[in-house]
Amino acid sequence: MSITSSPHWEEKGGANELLVQIENEDLKQMLESSKDSAKLDAMKRIVGMIAKGKNASELFPAVVKNVASKNIEIKKLVYVYLMRYAEEQQDLALLSISTFQRALKDPNQLIRASALRVLSSIRVPIIVPIMMLAIKEASSDLSPYVRKNAAHAIQKLYSLDPEQKEMLIEVIEKLLKDKSTLVAGSVVMAFEEVCPDRIDLIHKNYRKLCNLLVDVEEWGQVVIIHMLTRYARTQFVSPWKDDEVVEEYSENNFYESDEEQKEKDQKVKNTYTMDPDHRLLLRNTKPLLQSRNAAVVMAVAQLYWHLAPKSEAGIVSKSLVRLLHSNREVQYIVLQNIATMSIQRKGMFEPYLKSFYVRSTDPTMIKTLKLEILTNLANEANISTLLREFQTYVRSQDKQFAAATIQAIGRCATNITEVTDTCLNGLVCLLSNRDEIVVAESVVVIKKLLQTQPAHHGEIIKHMAKLLDNITVPVARASILWLIGEYCERVPKIAPDVLRKTAKTFTNEDDLVKLQILNLGAKLYLTNSKQTKLLTQYVLNLGKYDQSYDIRDRTRFIRQLIVPNEKSGALSKYAKKIFLAQKPAPLLESPFKDRDHFQLGTLSHTLNSRATGYLELSDWPKVAPDPSVRNVDVAELAKEWTGILGKTKKEKPTEKFYSESEEDEDESSSTSASGRCLESNLHLPCLKNSIFRTGHYLKRIRKKFKKSQSYVAAPVSVPTKTHELLHRMSGKGLAAHYHFSRQPGIFGDRMVSVQLTVTNTTDQKIENIHIKEKKLPPGMRMHEFNPIECLEPAGSITVSMGIDFCDSAQMASFQLCTKDDYFNVNIQPPVGELLLPVTMSEKDFKKEQGMLTGMNETSATIAVAPQNSTRLVIIEKVVKAANLGVVPSGQDNIHRFAAKTVHSGSLMLVTVELKESSTAQLIINTEKTVIGSVLLRELKPVLSQG
Amino acid sequence: MIHSLFLINCSGDIFLEKHWKSVVSQSVCDYFFEAQEKAIDVENVPPVISTPHHYLISIYRDKIFFVSVIQTEVPPLFVIEFLHRVADTFQDYFGECSETAIKDNVVIVYELLEEMLDNGFPLATESNILKELIKPPTILRSVVNSITGSSNVGDTLPTGQLSNIPWRRAGVKYTNNEAYFDVIEEIDAIIDKSGSTVFAEIQGVIDSCIKLSGMPDLSLSFMNPRLLDDVSFHPCIRFKRWESERVLSFIPPDGNFRLISYRVSSQNLVAIPVYVKHMISFKENSSSGRFDVTIGPKQNMGKTVEGVVMTVHMPKAVLNMNLTATQGSYTFDPVIKVLTWDVGKITPQKLPNLKGIVNLQSGAPKPEENPSLNIQFKIQQLAISGLKVNRLDMYGEKYKPFKGVKYITKAGKFQVRT
């Protein structure tokens, strides 16, 4: 039964254009209809088209209109559409931006997050600054989920505009300090993509990441583990020195064989001490071997392989073998990695030998990998069992696999001298096999084996010479010919006869075989020229006119070298030495031999070639870099932590969370028994009452830093009032207005953001509008807007700039310049704009207020206009006049507001207490008494006027 | 990380594409088709393919290739594991992960993919969170939706993603509170010609179906936890608790999930519940051979062996088979040369036997090797390793749940060489 109504699957791509047009018209009409159901239907059909890969870009204008739809599903589908086509239709895509900007301020964290996701997924270069702003803002969002999305957005922006790198690194640095497990994986991913070389950013966060690791979601774990592997290789010294590892840092229960270790301990003292941080990483990753996610298990395995002392790396084998029970793709990758490991450290997988036995139902690629591992694991003790197993494989119906087995037998034979003869005999038996591939492979392997010990194998060579009549596989024929040539003195009777036979068939042979016939002829000519002189010359003549230039070349070369003539140089004297020199035996090696220079578990390792973006694992440093860089002192930790949130906060263990709730119910087990670290978390939408929780390392700090809990909130209202900066008359037609947008921290923590609207009232273009000659009081800073290149007649443009007023009401003077002119202007901030609203509970408010009395308190009694005495009106008026946050109040007649100053972050507490007979007491408590009194003066008329 | 995803059916049609970064042309799949042609069968298509500008990492599930396009270095297992998770999610949502199901639900599929990856990095893969974001289709809802035009996107916002128990949603309510555990063990074995065991091990899983209200905190203990040699856990399990007390302590996800999978230490001898007597021979220079197989029970601890099926991949030279079965029925597919014998239940009094003549292609050489027999079977109410659940305790909620444990032993990769 079809669930969605009509994603038109039936029609094929070849449908004629007319039909498509009609369909598109149809869809457009549906999108413009007033009914959501029609719109939804249309969007579903469009998504169906996108899914099929059909072009739906023509519908862009119609679709983008619905971006602000109330219906969540329509909205989501429009997002899907936008992400797909925005890149192609950049101008139209801009229409949707304001919707996202609005959503970025939504009180619901999920809406903020999804707005950021979509905004950052729209690949339109013009909006880079907007994205940058949004990311910066989101990176200090209260919700870890939004911060996670900010981390994702970093990578998107980086790929859109790599020039933002420096700014993005700042955001990454900030997010790396984040304590939430939700954020950790994503920000490390961003780190790896944007600035993997900035290892210095990790130092301070190293221990935190190690500790959080268990609780990070599985995908994040993989990324973090890979990053930490790289990190550790640059920061710690090698634990592999002489395989003697001593632990001063006592962790004896970590070892599976305690006693052995202790013995070692006594023998060797202080040769090597593992850095506790190194140990921390190993200890904290170990439990992840138990993950259900194969990628996590593999990541830990490679970490142990690259970082752990050799005696400990063994613990990963069991888990890797477990993964072999999984699907074939996982098996394939895991087996490849085991193959590389098993070359270097056989012992790791020897106990699991039988797990690599091949089943006839395994896919060939799995079979060959298993075979590879079995061969690597072969030793004197298990070779007989293995050979018996190999016998089964040789008879497999899968001939490709049978051939691989023969190769494997050859390798075992060369590696383990005890069985060389047995193997050789076995292989000779295979020469009478009915399958040609098997025979050919055997020939090739026997050839290699004979070469390693040519002493007494005349019989085998004779046997093989007989085979030449039947075998057609070129490699095998070539091998036999080479053998006969090489050892022609051992088979003096047969060799010339073979040459005779092959000379007859020369023209029909494969190039490979032809070359060997030529070689054979040359060798015989040198050893037995009496019998073979004519034959060789005949062969050389054939070769001279061969189609392949390779063979013609070889012929020419051989003729010059062996046939004496007047031109032949000094070399021909040595012809025999050249041709019949003792040749080194080929090494039968594993194809996985040289893969270990790639980090295990990586794509590059799988492909055995460097993949784009592969990060080299550095060698251990000879001397460990300063380990103290990872020290995080407690005070700093607290500061950083609070820095994220903008304010100090306090623990309130009133709400239970996972670990602690367990503590409550199950007294016997400690907090850590849960294995899950605590996570800073936030409950929305009850923003105001929510309480921050931090990780358990903060527990120690808690007591020291019991400050009241409050944090920056979104502005309650944004004033619409604009101030004039430059009148059009004095600006020769250029007018400028500014207003305070009350957006926190766009250009940095201490900046007040100002929106500047410049209008061109002339009838000519105004070019290059920019700021120059700032005359700022000491300490004040200004973040200029990017120069406006050109302003059309009657056009106007709005730009943002940031000014750090240093918490003073002094003017910021500067010149507003155009291409030809300049105008002196200045901005004087109302005191109310030097604040950022803060939310806190009434209790905290009172507590803070209690600490800010005496000098720090200013108050006045004012008359209140009767229409201003209701709660709503008071709040509205006050927050309009000053950027204050509303504090919930238990009493009807008392209204409280809180904020902090933008520059120094000092609290500013405002209380309005209504009294009888239309008066009110206005109290302001703050350390910044000057601003306090100015604010008092400014608030007075607000309430008393109507 | 993951750039794009293409879903390709067996006949090579790309029936769905999704891009998380800029659009990658379908033509990139040509490299995949090339590799597919080179491979003998679907099983042998390499999971990782390198192309000039991209890397393709693919999985094959339920007759669909999930081909993902990668541009930079990434752990291949990361992608493979994720793709399987996608397929699992489809399975979970639509009951099957087939081409038709995906095409019928293309909008939901798209919404799911959108939520599961952000910029190619996994975002929400927990089924609990996804189900809150996007409701799975049901027949009733699809009817209602088509009439009222309402949506299958959740209108409440998921809480799981934001809590530190991401696998469970808040406010779960059931009238009947139930918790079921299925202990399923599979025997992987290779039996050689003479009937002796070359290799055998037990792989087990505990699949759970938990329908409990609120936030229950469960702990499951075993009579003999030491049996479990190597265990992998669902993220909900408290690892330290297992390390110290060998108790599975967890706040469960809602619904069906795999609690643990384990391997029983290979030191323990594995009891093989069936034996096979076989006589397969091909005569030299004749176009026929003999086939005679008997299956019997062995060490089955008083339980019946049922659901016995034998499949044999016969050599290429086999044309046809004329057999008689004393029990069950057999089929031989002459195209793929697969013999399937559906035996059913084994009764020790009368052992099932399959006997007859194998017709070979005349003139073809005698097959080198006898085919191996793949056996499937099932034993109810038995965990072959002897693993036993001791008790299940619930904390954190007041009601009394209904608890149940079921044991099943199955054949995994059980192969008899002949």
JSON list of C-alpha atoms in Angstrom, two decimals, chain A residues 692-761:
[
{"chain": "A", "resi": 692, "resn": "PHE", "atom": "CA", "xyz": [23.22, 24.19, 35.32]},
{"chain": "A", "resi": 693, "resn": "ARG", "atom": "CA", "xyz": [24.87, 21.02, 36.19]},
{"chain": "A", "resi": 694, "resn": "THR", "atom": "CA", "xyz": [28.45, 20.33, 35.57]},
{"chain": "A", "resi": 695, "resn": "GLY", "atom": "CA", "xyz": [30.69, 17.35, 35.36]},
{"chain": "A", "resi": 696, "resn": "HIS", "atom": "CA", "xyz": [31.97, 15.77, 38.44]},
{"chain": "A", "resi": 697, "resn": "TYR", "atom": "CA", "xyz": [35.38, 17.32, 38.18]},
{"chain": "A", "resi": 698, "resn": "LEU", "atom": "CA", "xyz": [33.68, 20.49, 39.01]},
{"chain": "A", "resi": 699, "resn": "LYS", "atom": "CA", "xyz": [32.46, 19.13, 42.27]},
{"chain": "A", "resi": 700, "resn": "ARG", "atom": "CA", "xyz": [35.65, 20.17, 43.98]},
{"chain": "A", "resi": 701, "resn": "ILE", "atom": "CA", "xyz": [35.25, 23.63, 42.71]},
{"chain": "A", "resi": 702, "resn": "ARG", "atom": "CA", "xyz": [31.68, 23.98, 43.62]},
{"chain": "A", "resi": 703, "resn": "LYS", "atom": "CA", "xyz": [32.34, 24.91, 47.18]},
{"chain": "A", "resi": 704, "resn": "LYS", "atom": "CA", "xyz": [34.80, 27.58, 46.28]},
{"chain": "A", "resi": 705, "resn": "PHE", "atom": "CA", "xyz": [32.69, 29.15, 43.68]},
{"chain": "A", "resi": 706, "resn": "LYS", "atom": "CA", "xyz": [29.28, 29.29, 45.12]},
{"chain": "A", "resi": 707, "resn": "LYS", "atom": "CA", "xyz": [28.18, 32.37, 43.40]},
{"chain": "A", "resi": 708, "resn": "SER", "atom": "CA", "xyz": [24.75, 33.21, 42.44]},
{"chain": "A", "resi": 709, "resn": "GLN", "atom": "CA", "xyz": [23.52, 31.68, 39.27]},
{"chain": "A", "resi": 710, "resn": "SER", "atom": "CA", "xyz": [22.61, 33.87, 36.41]},
{"chain": "A", "resi": 711, "resn": "TYR", "atom": "CA", "xyz": [23.33, 34.11, 32.76]},
{"chain": "A", "resi": 712, "resn": "VAL", "atom": "CA", "xyz": [22.85, 36.25, 29.79]},
{"chain": "A", "resi": 713, "resn": "ALA", "atom": "CA", "xyz": [19.47, 35.97, 28.22]},
{"chain": "A", "resi": 714, "resn": "ALA", "atom": "CA", "xyz": [18.12, 37.17, 24.95]},
{"chain": "A", "resi": 715, "resn": "PRO", "atom": "CA", "xyz": [17.04, 40.79, 25.01]},
{"chain": "A", "resi": 716, "resn": "VAL", "atom": "CA", "xyz": [13.50, 41.16, 26.19]},
{"chain": "A", "resi": 717, "resn": "SER", "atom": "CA", "xyz": [12.72, 43.86, 23.72]},
{"chain": "A", "resi": 718, "resn": "VAL", "atom": "CA", "xyz": [14.63, 45.63, 21.04]},
{"chain": "A", "resi": 719, "resn": "PRO", "atom": "CA", "xyz": [14.01, 49.36, 20.78]},
{"chain": "A", "resi": 720, "resn": "THR", "atom": "CA", "xyz": [12.98, 50.63, 17.45]},
{"chain": "A", "resi": 721, "resn": "LYS", "atom": "CA", "xyz": [14.13, 54.11, 18.14]},
{"chain": "A", "resi": 722, "resn": "THR", "atom": "CA", "xyz": [16.83, 55.26, 15.78]},
{"chain": "A", "resi": 723, "resn": "HIS", "atom": "CA", "xyz": [19.28, 58.03, 16.33]},
{"chain": "A", "resi": 724, "resn": "GLU", "atom": "CA", "xyz": [20.63, 60.28, 13.70]},
{"chain": "A", "resi": 725, "resn": "LEU", "atom": "CA", "xyz": [24.29, 60.03, 12.98]},
{"chain": "A", "resi": 726, "resn": "LEU", "atom": "CA", "xyz": [24.55, 62.22, 9.94]},
{"chain": "A", "resi": 727, "resn": "HIS", "atom": "CA", "xyz": [21.86, 64.44, 8.50]},
{"chain": "A", "resi": 728, "resn": "ARG", "atom": "CA", "xyz": [21.57, 64.39, 4.75]},
{"chain": "A", "resi": 729, "resn": "MET", "atom": "CA", "xyz": [22.12, 68.10, 4.52]},
{"chain": "A", "resi": 730, "resn": "SER", "atom": "CA", "xyz": [25.40, 68.05, 6.35]},
{"chain": "A", "resi": 731, "resn": "GLY", "atom": "CA", "xyz": [26.37, 64.80, 4.70]},
{"chain": "A", "resi": 732, "resn": "LYS", "atom": "CA", "xyz": [26.01, 66.20, 1.18]},
{"chain": "A", "resi": 733, "resn": "GLY", "atom": "CA", "xyz": [23.22, 63.81, 0.48]},
{"chain": "A", "resi": 734, "resn": "LEU", "atom": "CA", "xyz": [24.57, 60.91, 2.55]},
{"chain": "A", "resi": 735, "resn": "ALA", "atom": "CA", "xyz": [22.37, 60.24, 5.55]},
{"chain": "A", "resi": 736, "resn": "ALA", "atom": "CA", "xyz": [23.12, 57.84, 8.36]},
{"chain": "A", "resi": 737, "resn": "HIS", "atom": "CA", "xyz": [21.06, 56.59, 11.26]},
{"chain": "A", "resi": 738, "resn": "TYR", "atom": "CA", "xyz": [21.93, 54.15, 13.91]},
{"chain": "A", "resi": 739, "resn": "HIS", "atom": "CA", "xyz": [20.14, 52.08, 16.48]},
{"chain": "A", "resi": 740, "resn": "PHE", "atom": "CA", "xyz": [21.12, 49.56, 19.11]},
{"chain": "A", "resi": 741, "resn": "SER", "atom": "CA", "xyz": [20.22, 46.05, 18.09]},
{"chain": "A", "resi": 742, "resn": "ARG", "atom": "CA", "xyz": [20.93, 44.60, 21.54]},
{"chain": "A", "resi": 743, "resn": "GLN", "atom": "CA", "xyz": [22.50, 41.47, 20.12]},
{"chain": "A", "resi": 744, "resn": "PRO", "atom": "CA", "xyz": [25.02, 40.19, 22.58]},
{"chain": "A", "resi": 745, "resn": "GLY", "atom": "CA", "xyz": [28.60, 39.56, 21.60]},
{"chain": "A", "resi": 746, "resn": "ILE", "atom": "CA", "xyz": [28.51, 39.68, 17.85]},
{"chain": "A", "resi": 747, "resn": "PHE", "atom": "CA", "xyz": [31.92, 41.19, 17.55]},
{"chain": "A", "resi": 748, "resn": "GLY", "atom": "CA", "xyz": [33.31, 40.01, 20.80]},
{"chain": "A", "resi": 749, "resn": "ASP", "atom": "CA", "xyz": [32.19, 39.84, 24.35]},
{"chain": "A", "resi": 750, "resn": "ARG", "atom": "CA", "xyz": [32.64, 43.46, 25.24]},
{"chain": "A", "resi": 751, "resn": "MET", "atom": "CA", "xyz": [31.17, 45.16, 22.24]},
{"chain": "A", "resi": 752, "resn": "VAL", "atom": "CA", "xyz": [27.82, 46.84, 22.06]},
{"chain": "A", "resi": 753, "resn": "SER", "atom": "CA", "xyz": [26.38, 46.16, 18.66]},
{"chain": "A", "resi": 754, "resn": "VAL", "atom": "CA", "xyz": [25.16, 49.10, 16.68]},
{"chain": "A", "resi": 755, "resn": "GLN", "atom": "CA", "xyz": [23.26, 48.92, 13.44]},
{"chain": "A", "resi": 756, "resn": "LEU", "atom": "CA", "xyz": [24.00, 51.65, 11.04]},
{"chain": "A", "resi": 757, "resn": "THR", "atom": "CA", "xyz": [21.71, 52.47, 8.14]},
{"chain": "A", "resi": 758, "resn": "VAL", "atom": "CA", "xyz": [23.23, 54.63, 5.45]},
{"chain": "A", "resi": 759, "resn": "THR", "atom": "CA", "xyz": [21.01, 56.14, 2.80]},
{"chain": "A", "resi": 760, "resn": "ASN", "atom": "CA", "xyz": [21.96, 57.82, -0.41]},
{"chain": "A", "resi": 761, "resn": "THR", "atom": "CA", "xyz": [19.63, 60.75, -1.05]}
]
